[in-house]
Amino acid sequence: MSMQFGYVSPEQIMKDRADYARKGIARGRSVIVVQYAGGILFAAESPSPSLHKISEIYDRIAFAAVGKYNEFENLRQAGVRMADLRGFSYDRVDVSGRALANVYAQTLGTIFTQDPKPYEVELVVAEVGLTIETDQIYRITYDGSVAADSGYSVMGGAAEQVGRYVSEHFTEGASLEGSLRLAVDALGRDTDEPRQLAPSSLEVAVLDRERPRRTFRRLTGPVLDALLDRGGSETSPQADSDTSGD
Amino acid sequence: MVDVSRLGSLPAEFLTPGTSSFTEFLRQYSPELLPGNRVPVGDLSGLVPHATTLVATTFVGGVVMAGDRRATMGNMIAQRDIQKVFQADEYSAVGMAGSAGLGLELIRLFQLELEHYEKIEGTVLSLEGKANRLSHMIRGNLGMAMQGLAVVPLFAGYDTAIGGGRIFSYDVTGGRYEEHQFFSVGSGSVFARGSLKKLYRNDLTADDAIAVTVQALYDAADDDSATGGPDLQRKIYPIVAVVDETGYRQRDEQAVAQIVEEVVAGRDLRPDGPVAPLR
């Protein structure tokens, strides 16, 4: 740390840094990670089709992030390198989401306390298991805290509002269509007036439990449209459900 | 000097932006894991298992690659059921002949190289790009090749740009050559290539192409002691990979067994195989 003018208590320094990081993260849109019967679904609102917030790390592990793009992109690439190096030196089954969550936590924790400015990012590392009970979702915040979430995880701008909607409507072991509909509806709850998101502004991917080897798959174009249509007809139209719900 | 406060964090090399090549990253961070970084002295060719013959042929809309299952060490059979043909990525197959241990390690690194690029960059390499990358990796093994531990791969894939299969062969110095229609590498390749020449035609279907490769491997095993023929007693058949617009798939054992049995039955009637027309 550079010399401070006068005395600033450590509590105050940490608080200022945390506020700074939180403000940066709150500027972006939310990302939702939710378990469904066949795996783990990731959904985000993304203005660019190529600057991803959701990515593949390894066979059964994916990464989702909110906040400053250059910072989380750097962490993502480091995670891919770490996973690939570990899989190459040992075996593909020896790459675990937990180990990756740990190094991200260490890295962010160190940056938070030692670097001139904390990273304005929040990450999810999710690993799809062979059964729904063995799925793992780790959420890592800007200061290196790790939380193991069960069922779903929400981060970003209006995480609280969006998270509330997800917690009210989440059911364990739902279908992919149903979970996608839930995620898309929830993403539109970041403002007081619910928004309807266009499929073209969505970034959606899954870790598909049944796929051999690399389970990560992006859902785009006609596949995404078809899933959204089916999800819409499965539940009652969302316009009705909100007025009765809130 | 290790910064103790940063222990457990991602090392600086991991957080340095730049390369999307896994091999380049290994060179910077863990060079001891790179194949070809250990150069021994003397001729070691008789001391390690050698993988033998591979064949590949294009067909309408794709390419087939097949390999026999034998590895030899001098005059001994080192392994009866070795796998020499592998998936490189979604749209390509890679096989190796030569020093088996180095070859398998090289293939593992090549597979990871393609996957790593795909994950870091969010896009796949062109087929030419993959072929060139492999060439670079072979060149790194030149020191070992001089010691008798050469690895010669064969690379084939579906080129989405032209809608067909393409085959690339290599020499030990990393020279890369595009082959048209069909090719073969390894100890039995001379005999296999003669066979492919007579059996190849422009209108092969995927199953025809598999039959052509099985015939060629049979001919290679017929005249080269290091190439293994189909082992009907142990039910060990060639490994056959097909790459077309739907991607890579290894042909399941039963389908290959059926084609092998037909080929072997044909050889009962005519041991030298099908007759090519004279004119």
Coordinates of C-alpha atoms in Angstrom, one line a residue:
Chain A
M1 CA 0.0 0.0 0.0
S2 CA 1.2 3.5 -0.7
M3 CA 1.6 5.9 2.3
Q4 CA -1.8 7.2 3.5
F5 CA -2.2 10.8 4.6
G6 CA -3.0 10.5 8.3
Y7 CA -4.2 7.3 9.8
V8 CA -6.9 5.1 8.2
S9 CA -7.9 2.1 10.2
P10 CA -7.6 -1.4 8.5
E11 CA -11.4 -1.8 8.8
Q12 CA -11.9 1.4 6.9
I13 CA -9.4 0.3 4.2
M14 CA -11.2 -3.0 3.7
K15 CA -14.6 -1.4 3.7
D16 CA -13.5 1.1 1.0
R17 CA -12.1 -1.7 -1.1
A18 CA -15.2 -3.8 -0.7
D19 CA -17.4 -0.9 -1.6
Y20 CA -15.3 -0.2 -4.6
A21 CA -15.5 -3.8 -5.9
R22 CA -19.2 -4.1 -5.2
K23 CA -20.0 -0.9 -7.1
G24 CA -18.1 -2.2 -10.1
I25 CA -19.9 -5.5 -10.0
A26 CA -23.3 -3.9 -9.5
R27 CA -23.0 -2.0 -12.8
G28 CA -23.3 -5.2 -14.9
R29 CA -26.2 -7.5 -15.7
S30 CA -26.8 -10.7 -13.8
V31 CA -25.8 -14.3 -14.5
I32 CA -27.8 -17.2 -13.3
V33 CA -26.6 -20.7 -12.7
V34 CA -29.2 -23.3 -12.0
Q35 CA -29.3 -27.1 -11.6
Y36 CA -31.8 -29.0 -13.7
A37 CA -32.5 -32.8 -14.0
G38 CA -30.0 -33.3 -16.8
G39 CA -27.2 -31.0 -15.6
I40 CA -26.4 -27.4 -14.8
L41 CA -27.8 -24.5 -16.8
F42 CA -26.0 -21.1 -17.2
A43 CA -27.9 -18.0 -18.5
A44 CA -26.8 -14.4 -18.8
E45 CA -27.8 -11.3 -20.7
S46 CA -24.9 -10.4 -22.9
P47 CA -24.8 -7.6 -25.4
S48 CA -22.0 -9.2 -27.4
P49 CA -22.2 -12.7 -29.0
S50 CA -18.4 -13.2 -28.7
L51 CA -17.4 -11.7 -25.3
H52 CA -18.5 -14.5 -23.2
K53 CA -19.5 -14.5 -19.5
I54 CA -20.0 -18.2 -19.5
S55 CA -17.3 -20.6 -20.7
E56 CA -16.0 -24.2 -20.6
I57 CA -13.1 -24.9 -18.3
Y58 CA -12.8 -28.7 -18.5
D59 CA -14.8 -31.9 -19.2
R60 CA -17.3 -31.4 -16.4
I61 CA -16.5 -27.9 -15.2
A62 CA -17.7 -24.5 -16.4
F63 CA -17.1 -20.9 -15.4
A64 CA -19.4 -17.9 -15.2
A65 CA -18.5 -14.4 -14.2
V66 CA -19.8 -10.9 -13.8
G67 CA -18.0 -7.6 -13.4
K68 CA -15.0 -6.3 -15.3
Y69 CA -14.4 -8.2 -18.5
N70 CA -10.6 -8.0 -18.7
E71 CA -10.3 -9.2 -15.1
F72 CA -12.5 -12.2 -15.3
E73 CA -11.3 -13.2 -18.7
N74 CA -7.7 -13.3 -17.3
L75 CA -8.9 -15.5 -14.5
R76 CA -10.8 -17.7 -16.9
Q77 CA -7.8 -18.3 -19.1
A78 CA -5.7 -19.0 -16.1
G79 CA -8.3 -21.6 -15.0
V80 CA -8.2 -23.3 -18.4
R81 CA -4.4 -23.5 -18.2
M82 CA -4.5 -24.9 -14.7
A83 CA -7.1 -27.5 -15.5
D84 CA -5.4 -28.6 -18.8
L85 CA -2.0 -28.8 -17.0
R86 CA -3.4 -30.9 -14.2
G87 CA -5.3 -33.2 -16.6
F88 CA -2.1 -33.6 -18.7
S89 CA 0.2 -34.3 -15.8
Y90 CA -2.2 -36.7 -14.0
D91 CA -5.5 -37.8 -15.7
R92 CA -8.6 -36.1 -16.9
V93 CA -10.6 -37.4 -13.9
D94 CA -8.2 -35.7 -11.5
V95 CA -9.3 -32.2 -12.5
S96 CA -11.8 -31.0 -10.0
G97 CA -14.0 -27.9 -9.6
R98 CA -13.2 -27.7 -5.9
A99 CA -9.5 -27.3 -6.6
L100 CA -10.2 -24.6 -9.1
A101 CA -12.5 -22.8 -6.8
N102 CA -9.8 -22.9 -4.2
V103 CA -7.1 -21.3 -6.4
Y104 CA -9.5 -18.6 -7.6
A105 CA -10.4 -17.9 -3.9
Q106 CA -6.7 -17.6 -3.0
T107 CA -5.9 -15.5 -6.0
L108 CA -8.8 -13.1 -5.4
G109 CA -8.1 -13.0 -1.7
T110 CA -4.5 -12.0 -2.3
I111 CA -5.4 -9.4 -4.9
F112 CA -8.0 -7.9 -2.6
T113 CA -5.6 -7.4 0.3
Q114 CA -2.4 -6.7 -1.5
D115 CA -2.9 -5.1 -4.9
P116 CA -3.6 -1.4 -5.5
K117 CA -7.2 -2.2 -6.4
P118 CA -9.4 -5.2 -5.9
Y119 CA -10.8 -7.1 -8.9
E120 CA -14.4 -6.1 -9.6
V121 CA -15.5 -9.6 -10.3
E122 CA -17.7 -12.4 -9.0
L123 CA -17.3 -16.0 -10.3
V124 CA -19.1 -19.3 -10.3
V125 CA -17.2 -22.5 -10.8
A126 CA -19.7 -25.3 -11.4
E127 CA -19.0 -29.0 -11.8
V128 CA -21.6 -31.4 -13.1
G129 CA -21.6 -34.8 -11.2
L130 CA -22.9 -38.1 -12.3
T131 CA -26.1 -37.6 -10.3
I132 CA -27.8 -34.4 -9.3
E133 CA -26.7 -34.9 -5.7
T134 CA -23.0 -34.7 -6.7
D135 CA -23.3 -31.5 -8.7
Q136 CA -21.2 -28.7 -7.2
I137 CA -21.6 -24.9 -7.5
Y138 CA -19.0 -22.6 -6.0
R139 CA -19.5 -18.9 -5.9
I140 CA -16.3 -16.8 -5.3
T141 CA -16.6 -13.1 -4.5
Y142 CA -14.1 -10.3 -5.1
D143 CA -12.5 -10.7 -1.6
G144 CA -11.8 -14.5 -2.1
S145 CA -14.8 -15.7 0.0
V146 CA -16.2 -19.0 -1.3
A147 CA -19.8 -20.2 -0.9
A148 CA -21.0 -23.6 -2.0
D149 CA -24.5 -23.0 -3.4
S150 CA -27.1 -25.7 -3.8
G151 CA -29.7 -25.6 -6.5
Y152 CA -28.9 -22.2 -8.0
S153 CA -26.6 -19.2 -7.8
V154 CA -27.2 -15.6 -8.9
M155 CA -24.6 -12.9 -9.3
G156 CA -24.3 -9.4 -10.8
G157 CA -26.1 -6.2 -10.8
A158 CA -29.5 -6.9 -9.3
A159 CA -28.5 -10.2 -7.7
E160 CA -30.8 -9.7 -4.8
Q161 CA -34.0 -9.0 -6.8
V162 CA -33.2 -11.7 -9.4
G163 CA -32.2 -14.2 -6.7
R164 CA -35.5 -13.6 -4.9
Y165 CA -37.4 -14.5 -8.0
V166 CA -35.4 -17.6 -8.6
S167 CA -35.7 -18.8 -5.0
E168 CA -39.5 -18.3 -5.2
H169 CA -39.9 -20.3 -8.4
F170 CA -37.1 -22.9 -8.3
T171 CA -38.0 -26.5 -8.1
E172 CA -35.4 -29.2 -7.8
G173 CA -35.0 -31.6 -10.7
A174 CA -36.9 -29.4 -13.2
S175 CA -36.7 -29.9 -17.0
L176 CA -34.2 -28.0 -19.1
E177 CA -37.0 -26.0 -20.8
G178 CA -38.6 -25.1 -17.4
S179 CA -35.3 -24.1 -15.9
L180 CA -34.4 -22.0 -18.9
R181 CA -37.7 -20.2 -18.8
L182 CA -37.2 -19.6 -15.0
A183 CA -33.7 -18.2 -15.7
V184 CA -34.8 -15.9 -18.6
D185 CA -37.8 -14.6 -16.6
A186 CA -35.6 -14.0 -13.6
L187 CA -33.0 -12.1 -15.7
G188 CA -35.7 -9.7 -16.7
R189 CA -36.5 -8.9 -13.0
D190 CA -33.5 -6.7 -12.5
T191 CA -35.6 -3.6 -12.9
D192 CA -38.8 -2.7 -11.1
E193 CA -40.8 -3.1 -14.3
P194 CA -40.1 -6.7 -15.5
R195 CA -38.4 -6.8 -19.0
Q196 CA -38.8 -9.3 -21.7
L197 CA -35.4 -10.4 -23.0
A198 CA -34.8 -11.1 -26.7
P199 CA -33.3 -14.5 -27.4
S200 CA -30.5 -12.8 -29.4
S201 CA -29.4 -11.0 -26.2
L202 CA -29.1 -14.2 -24.2
E203 CA -26.0 -16.2 -23.6
V204 CA -27.0 -19.8 -22.5
A205 CA -25.0 -22.9 -22.0
V206 CA -25.3 -26.2 -20.1
L207 CA -23.1 -28.8 -18.6
D208 CA -25.0 -31.8 -19.9
R209 CA -24.7 -34.7 -17.4
E210 CA -25.2 -37.4 -20.2
R211 CA -22.7 -36.2 -22.7
P212 CA -19.5 -38.2 -22.8
R213 CA -16.2 -36.4 -22.0
R214 CA -16.7 -32.7 -22.7
T215 CA -20.1 -32.0 -21.3
F216 CA -20.2 -28.2 -22.0
R217 CA -22.4 -27.1 -24.7
R218 CA -23.6 -23.6 -25.8
L219 CA -27.3 -23.3 -26.7
T220 CA -27.7 -20.8 -29.5
G221 CA -29.9 -20.0 -32.6
P222 CA -32.7 -22.5 -33.4
V223 CA -31.9 -24.8 -30.5
L224 CA -32.3 -22.0 -28.0
D225 CA -35.5 -20.7 -29.7
A226 CA -37.1 -24.2 -29.7
L227 CA -36.3 -24.6 -26.0
L228 CA -37.7 -21.2 -25.1
D229 CA -40.9 -22.0 -27.0
R230 CA -41.3 -25.3 -25.3
G231 CA -40.5 -23.8 -21.9
G232 CA -43.1 -21.0 -22.5
S233 CA -45.9 -23.5 -23.2
E234 CA -45.0 -25.7 -20.3
T235 CA -45.7 -23.2 -17.6
S236 CA -48.4 -20.6 -17.6
P237 CA -47.6 -17.4 -19.5
Q238 CA -45.3 -15.4 -17.3
A239 CA -47.3 -12.2 -17.5
D240 CA -50.1 -13.9 -15.4
S241 CA -47.8 -15.5 -12.9
D242 CA -46.1 -12.3 -11.9
T243 CA -49.2 -10.3 -11.2
S244 CA -50.4 -13.1 -9.0
G245 CA -47.0 -13.8 -7.5
D246 CA -46.0 -10.3 -6.4
Chain B
M1 CA 12.4 -15.7 -4.8
V2 CA 9.0 -17.1 -3.8
D3 CA 6.5 -14.5 -2.5
V4 CA 5.1 -16.3 0.5
S5 CA 2.0 -14.2 0.7
R6 CA 1.0 -15.4 -2.7
L7 CA 1.3 -19.1 -2.1
G8 CA -1.8 -21.0 -3.2
S9 CA -2.7 -18.3 -5.7
L10 CA -2.5 -18.8 -9.5
P11 CA 1.2 -18.4 -10.5
A12 CA 2.0 -15.4 -12.6
E13 CA 2.6 -17.5 -15.7
F14 CA -1.1 -18.6 -15.6
L15 CA -2.3 -15.0 -15.4
T16 CA -0.1 -13.7 -18.2
P17 CA -2.2 -13.0 -21.2
G18 CA -0.9 -14.0 -24.6
T19 CA -0.5 -17.5 -25.8
S20 CA -3.4 -19.8 -26.7
S21 CA -1.1 -22.7 -27.4
F22 CA -0.8 -25.3 -24.6
T23 CA 2.6 -26.4 -25.8
E24 CA 4.0 -22.8 -25.6
F25 CA 2.6 -22.6 -22.1
L26 CA 4.2 -25.8 -21.1
R27 CA 7.5 -24.6 -22.5
Q28 CA 7.3 -21.5 -20.2
Y29 CA 5.9 -23.2 -17.1
S30 CA 6.8 -26.9 -17.1
P31 CA 9.3 -27.6 -19.8
E32 CA 10.0 -31.1 -18.3
L33 CA 6.6 -32.2 -19.4
L34 CA 7.3 -31.5 -23.0
P35 CA 7.9 -34.6 -25.2
G36 CA 11.3 -34.5 -26.9
N37 CA 13.0 -32.6 -24.1
R38 CA 15.0 -35.6 -23.1
V39 CA 17.6 -36.7 -25.6
P40 CA 19.3 -40.0 -24.8
V41 CA 22.5 -41.3 -26.4
G42 CA 22.9 -44.3 -28.7
D43 CA 20.4 -46.3 -30.8
L44 CA 17.4 -47.2 -28.8
S45 CA 15.2 -48.4 -31.6
G46 CA 15.3 -52.1 -30.5
L47 CA 14.5 -51.4 -26.8
V48 CA 11.0 -49.8 -27.0
P49 CA 7.7 -50.9 -28.6
H50 CA 7.1 -49.7 -32.1
A51 CA 3.6 -49.1 -33.5
T52 CA 3.3 -50.2 -37.1
T53 CA 0.9 -49.7 -40.0
L54 CA -1.8 -47.0 -40.5
V55 CA -3.9 -46.4 -43.6
A56 CA -6.3 -43.6 -44.6
T57 CA -8.6 -43.1 -47.5
T58 CA -11.0 -40.5 -48.5
F59 CA -14.6 -41.2 -49.6
V60 CA -17.4 -39.1 -50.9
G61 CA -17.9 -36.6 -48.0
G62 CA -15.3 -37.7 -45.6
V63 CA -12.2 -39.8 -44.7
V64 CA -11.5 -43.1 -43.0
M65 CA -8.4 -43.9 -41.0
A66 CA -7.6 -47.4 -39.8
G67 CA -4.7 -49.0 -37.9
D68 CA -3.6 -52.5 -37.1
R69 CA -3.2 -53.5 -33.5
R70 CA 0.4 -54.8 -33.3
A71 CA 3.3 -53.2 -31.5
T72 CA 6.7 -54.8 -31.9
M73 CA 10.0 -54.6 -30.0
G74 CA 12.8 -56.0 -32.2
N75 CA 11.5 -59.5 -33.2
M76 CA 9.0 -59.7 -30.3
I77 CA 5.4 -58.8 -30.3
A78 CA 5.1 -56.1 -27.6
Q79 CA 1.3 -55.7 -27.7
R80 CA -1.5 -57.3 -29.6
D81 CA -4.2 -54.8 -29.1
I82 CA -2.5 -51.4 -29.1
Q83 CA -4.6 -48.5 -30.3
K84 CA -2.9 -46.3 -32.9
V85 CA -5.9 -44.2 -34.2
F86 CA -7.4 -41.5 -32.1
Q87 CA -9.8 -38.7 -32.2
A88 CA -7.9 -35.4 -32.5
D89 CA -11.0 -33.2 -32.1
E90 CA -14.6 -33.0 -33.3
Y91 CA -13.6 -33.1 -37.0
S92 CA -10.3 -34.9 -37.2
A93 CA -8.4 -38.1 -36.5
V94 CA -4.8 -38.7 -35.8
G95 CA -2.7 -41.9 -35.8
M96 CA 0.9 -42.7 -35.2
A97 CA 3.5 -45.2 -36.3
G98 CA 7.0 -45.5 -34.8
S99 CA 8.1 -45.3 -31.2
A100 CA 4.9 -46.1 -29.3
G101 CA 5.5 -44.4 -26.0
L102 CA 6.6 -41.1 -27.6
G103 CA 3.9 -41.3 -30.2
L104 CA 1.1 -41.8 -27.6
E105 CA 2.4 -38.9 -25.5
L106 CA 2.6 -36.7 -28.6
I107 CA -1.0 -37.5 -29.5
R108 CA -2.2 -36.7 -26.0
L109 CA -0.4 -33.4 -26.2
F110 CA -1.8 -32.7 -29.7
Q111 CA -5.4 -33.5 -28.6
L112 CA -5.0 -31.1 -25.7
E113 CA -3.4 -28.5 -27.9
L114 CA -6.5 -28.4 -30.1
E115 CA -8.9 -28.4 -27.1
H116 CA -6.9 -25.8 -25.3
Y117 CA -6.9 -23.4 -28.3
E118 CA -10.6 -24.0 -28.6
K119 CA -11.3 -23.1 -25.0
I120 CA -9.0 -20.1 -24.8
E121 CA -10.0 -18.6 -28.2
G122 CA -13.6 -19.7 -28.3
T123 CA -13.2 -20.9 -31.8
V124 CA -11.6 -23.9 -33.6
L125 CA -8.5 -24.0 -35.7
S126 CA -8.8 -24.5 -39.5
L127 CA -7.8 -28.0 -40.7
E128 CA -4.6 -26.6 -42.2
G129 CA -3.9 -24.9 -38.9
K130 CA -4.2 -28.2 -37.0
A131 CA -2.0 -30.0 -39.5
N132 CA 0.7 -27.3 -39.2
R133 CA 0.5 -27.4 -35.4
L134 CA 1.2 -31.2 -35.6
S135 CA 4.1 -30.6 -37.9
H136 CA 5.7 -28.2 -35.4
M137 CA 5.3 -30.8 -32.6
I138 CA 7.0 -33.5 -34.7
R139 CA 9.9 -31.2 -35.4
G140 CA 10.4 -31.0 -31.6
N141 CA 11.1 -34.7 -31.5
L142 CA 13.9 -34.7 -34.1
G143 CA 16.6 -35.3 -31.5
M144 CA 14.8 -38.5 -30.4
A145 CA 14.3 -39.5 -34.0
M146 CA 18.0 -39.4 -34.5
Q147 CA 18.3 -41.9 -31.6
G148 CA 16.0 -44.3 -33.4
L149 CA 12.9 -43.2 -31.6
A150 CA 11.1 -41.6 -34.6
V151 CA 7.3 -40.9 -34.5
V152 CA 5.5 -40.5 -37.7
P153 CA 1.9 -39.5 -37.4
L154 CA -0.9 -39.5 -40.0
F155 CA -3.5 -36.8 -39.7
A156 CA -6.9 -36.7 -41.4
G157 CA -10.0 -34.6 -41.1
Y158 CA -13.2 -33.3 -42.5
D159 CA -12.6 -29.8 -44.0
T160 CA -15.8 -27.8 -43.5
A161 CA -14.6 -25.3 -46.0
I162 CA -14.5 -27.8 -48.9
G163 CA -17.0 -30.3 -47.6
G164 CA -14.7 -33.3 -47.9
G165 CA -12.0 -35.3 -46.2
R166 CA -8.2 -34.5 -46.4
I167 CA -5.2 -36.5 -45.4
F168 CA -1.8 -35.1 -44.2
S169 CA 1.4 -37.1 -43.8
Y170 CA 4.6 -36.1 -42.1
D171 CA 8.3 -37.0 -42.0
V172 CA 10.5 -37.0 -38.9
T173 CA 11.7 -33.5 -39.5
G174 CA 8.2 -32.2 -39.3
G175 CA 7.7 -31.9 -43.1
R176 CA 4.0 -31.9 -43.8
Y177 CA 2.6 -33.2 -47.1
E178 CA -1.0 -33.2 -48.2
E179 CA -1.9 -36.6 -49.7
H180 CA -4.7 -37.0 -52.2
Q181 CA -7.2 -39.9 -52.1
F182 CA -5.3 -42.3 -49.8
F183 CA -2.1 -42.8 -47.9
S184 CA -0.3 -45.2 -45.6
V185 CA 2.5 -44.9 -43.0
G186 CA 4.5 -47.4 -40.9
S187 CA 6.5 -50.5 -41.5
G188 CA 3.8 -52.2 -43.7
S189 CA 3.0 -49.0 -45.6
V190 CA 4.6 -50.1 -48.8
F191 CA 2.4 -53.1 -49.2
A192 CA -0.7 -51.3 -47.9
R193 CA -0.2 -48.5 -50.4
G194 CA 0.1 -51.0 -53.3
S195 CA -3.2 -52.5 -52.2
L196 CA -4.9 -49.1 -51.7
K197 CA -3.8 -48.1 -55.3
K198 CA -5.7 -51.0 -56.8
L199 CA -8.8 -50.8 -54.6
Y200 CA -9.4 -47.0 -54.4
R201 CA -12.1 -45.5 -56.6
N202 CA -13.8 -42.1 -56.6
D203 CA -17.2 -43.2 -55.6
L204 CA -16.5 -45.0 -52.4
T205 CA -19.1 -44.9 -49.6
A206 CA -18.0 -44.8 -46.0
D207 CA -18.5 -48.6 -45.6
D208 CA -16.7 -49.3 -48.9
A209 CA -13.8 -47.1 -47.7
I210 CA -13.6 -49.2 -44.5
A211 CA -13.5 -52.4 -46.5
V212 CA -10.6 -50.8 -48.6
T213 CA -8.6 -50.0 -45.5
V214 CA -9.2 -53.5 -44.0
Q215 CA -8.0 -55.1 -47.3
A216 CA -5.0 -52.8 -47.3
L217 CA -4.1 -53.7 -43.7
Y218 CA -4.6 -57.4 -44.5
D219 CA -2.1 -57.1 -47.4
A220 CA 0.3 -55.2 -45.2
A221 CA 0.2 -58.0 -42.5
D222 CA 0.5 -60.6 -45.3
D223 CA 4.0 -59.3 -46.2
D224 CA 5.2 -57.4 -43.2
S225 CA 5.9 -59.3 -40.0
A226 CA 5.5 -56.2 -37.8
T227 CA 1.9 -55.6 -39.0
G228 CA -0.7 -57.6 -37.2
G229 CA -3.5 -59.2 -39.3
P230 CA -7.0 -59.5 -37.9
D231 CA -7.0 -61.9 -34.9
L232 CA -10.2 -63.8 -35.3
Q233 CA -9.5 -66.1 -32.3
R234 CA -9.0 -63.3 -29.8
K235 CA -11.5 -61.0 -31.7
I236 CA -8.9 -58.2 -32.1
Y237 CA -9.8 -56.2 -35.2
P238 CA -8.3 -53.0 -36.7
I239 CA -9.5 -49.7 -35.1
V240 CA -11.4 -47.8 -37.7
A241 CA -12.3 -44.1 -37.5
V242 CA -14.7 -42.2 -39.8
V243 CA -14.7 -38.4 -40.0
D244 CA -17.5 -36.7 -42.1
E245 CA -19.8 -33.8 -41.7
T246 CA -21.3 -35.2 -38.5
G247 CA -17.9 -35.3 -36.9
Y248 CA -15.5 -38.0 -35.7
R249 CA -16.8 -41.5 -34.8
Q250 CA -14.9 -44.7 -34.1
R251 CA -16.7 -47.5 -36.0
D252 CA -18.0 -49.9 -33.4
E253 CA -16.3 -53.2 -33.1
Q254 CA -19.2 -55.3 -34.3
A255 CA -19.5 -53.4 -37.6
V256 CA -15.7 -53.7 -38.1
A257 CA -15.9 -57.4 -37.2
Q258 CA -18.4 -58.0 -39.9
I259 CA -16.4 -56.3 -42.6
V260 CA -13.2 -58.2 -41.4
E261 CA -15.0 -61.5 -41.6
E262 CA -16.2 -60.8 -45.1
V263 CA -12.6 -59.8 -46.1
V264 CA -11.2 -63.0 -44.5
A265 CA -13.8 -65.2 -46.1
G266 CA -12.9 -63.7 -49.5
R267 CA -9.2 -64.5 -48.8
D268 CA -10.2 -68.2 -48.3
L269 CA -11.2 -68.3 -51.9
R270 CA -8.4 -66.0 -53.2
P271 CA -5.6 -65.5 -50.6
D272 CA -4.1 -62.5 -52.5
G273 CA -7.3 -60.6 -52.3
P274 CA -9.6 -59.0 -54.9
V275 CA -8.5 -58.8 -58.5
A276 CA -8.2 -55.4 -60.2
P277 CA -9.3 -55.2 -63.8
L278 CA -6.4 -55.3 -66.3
R279 CA -7.6 -52.4 -68.5

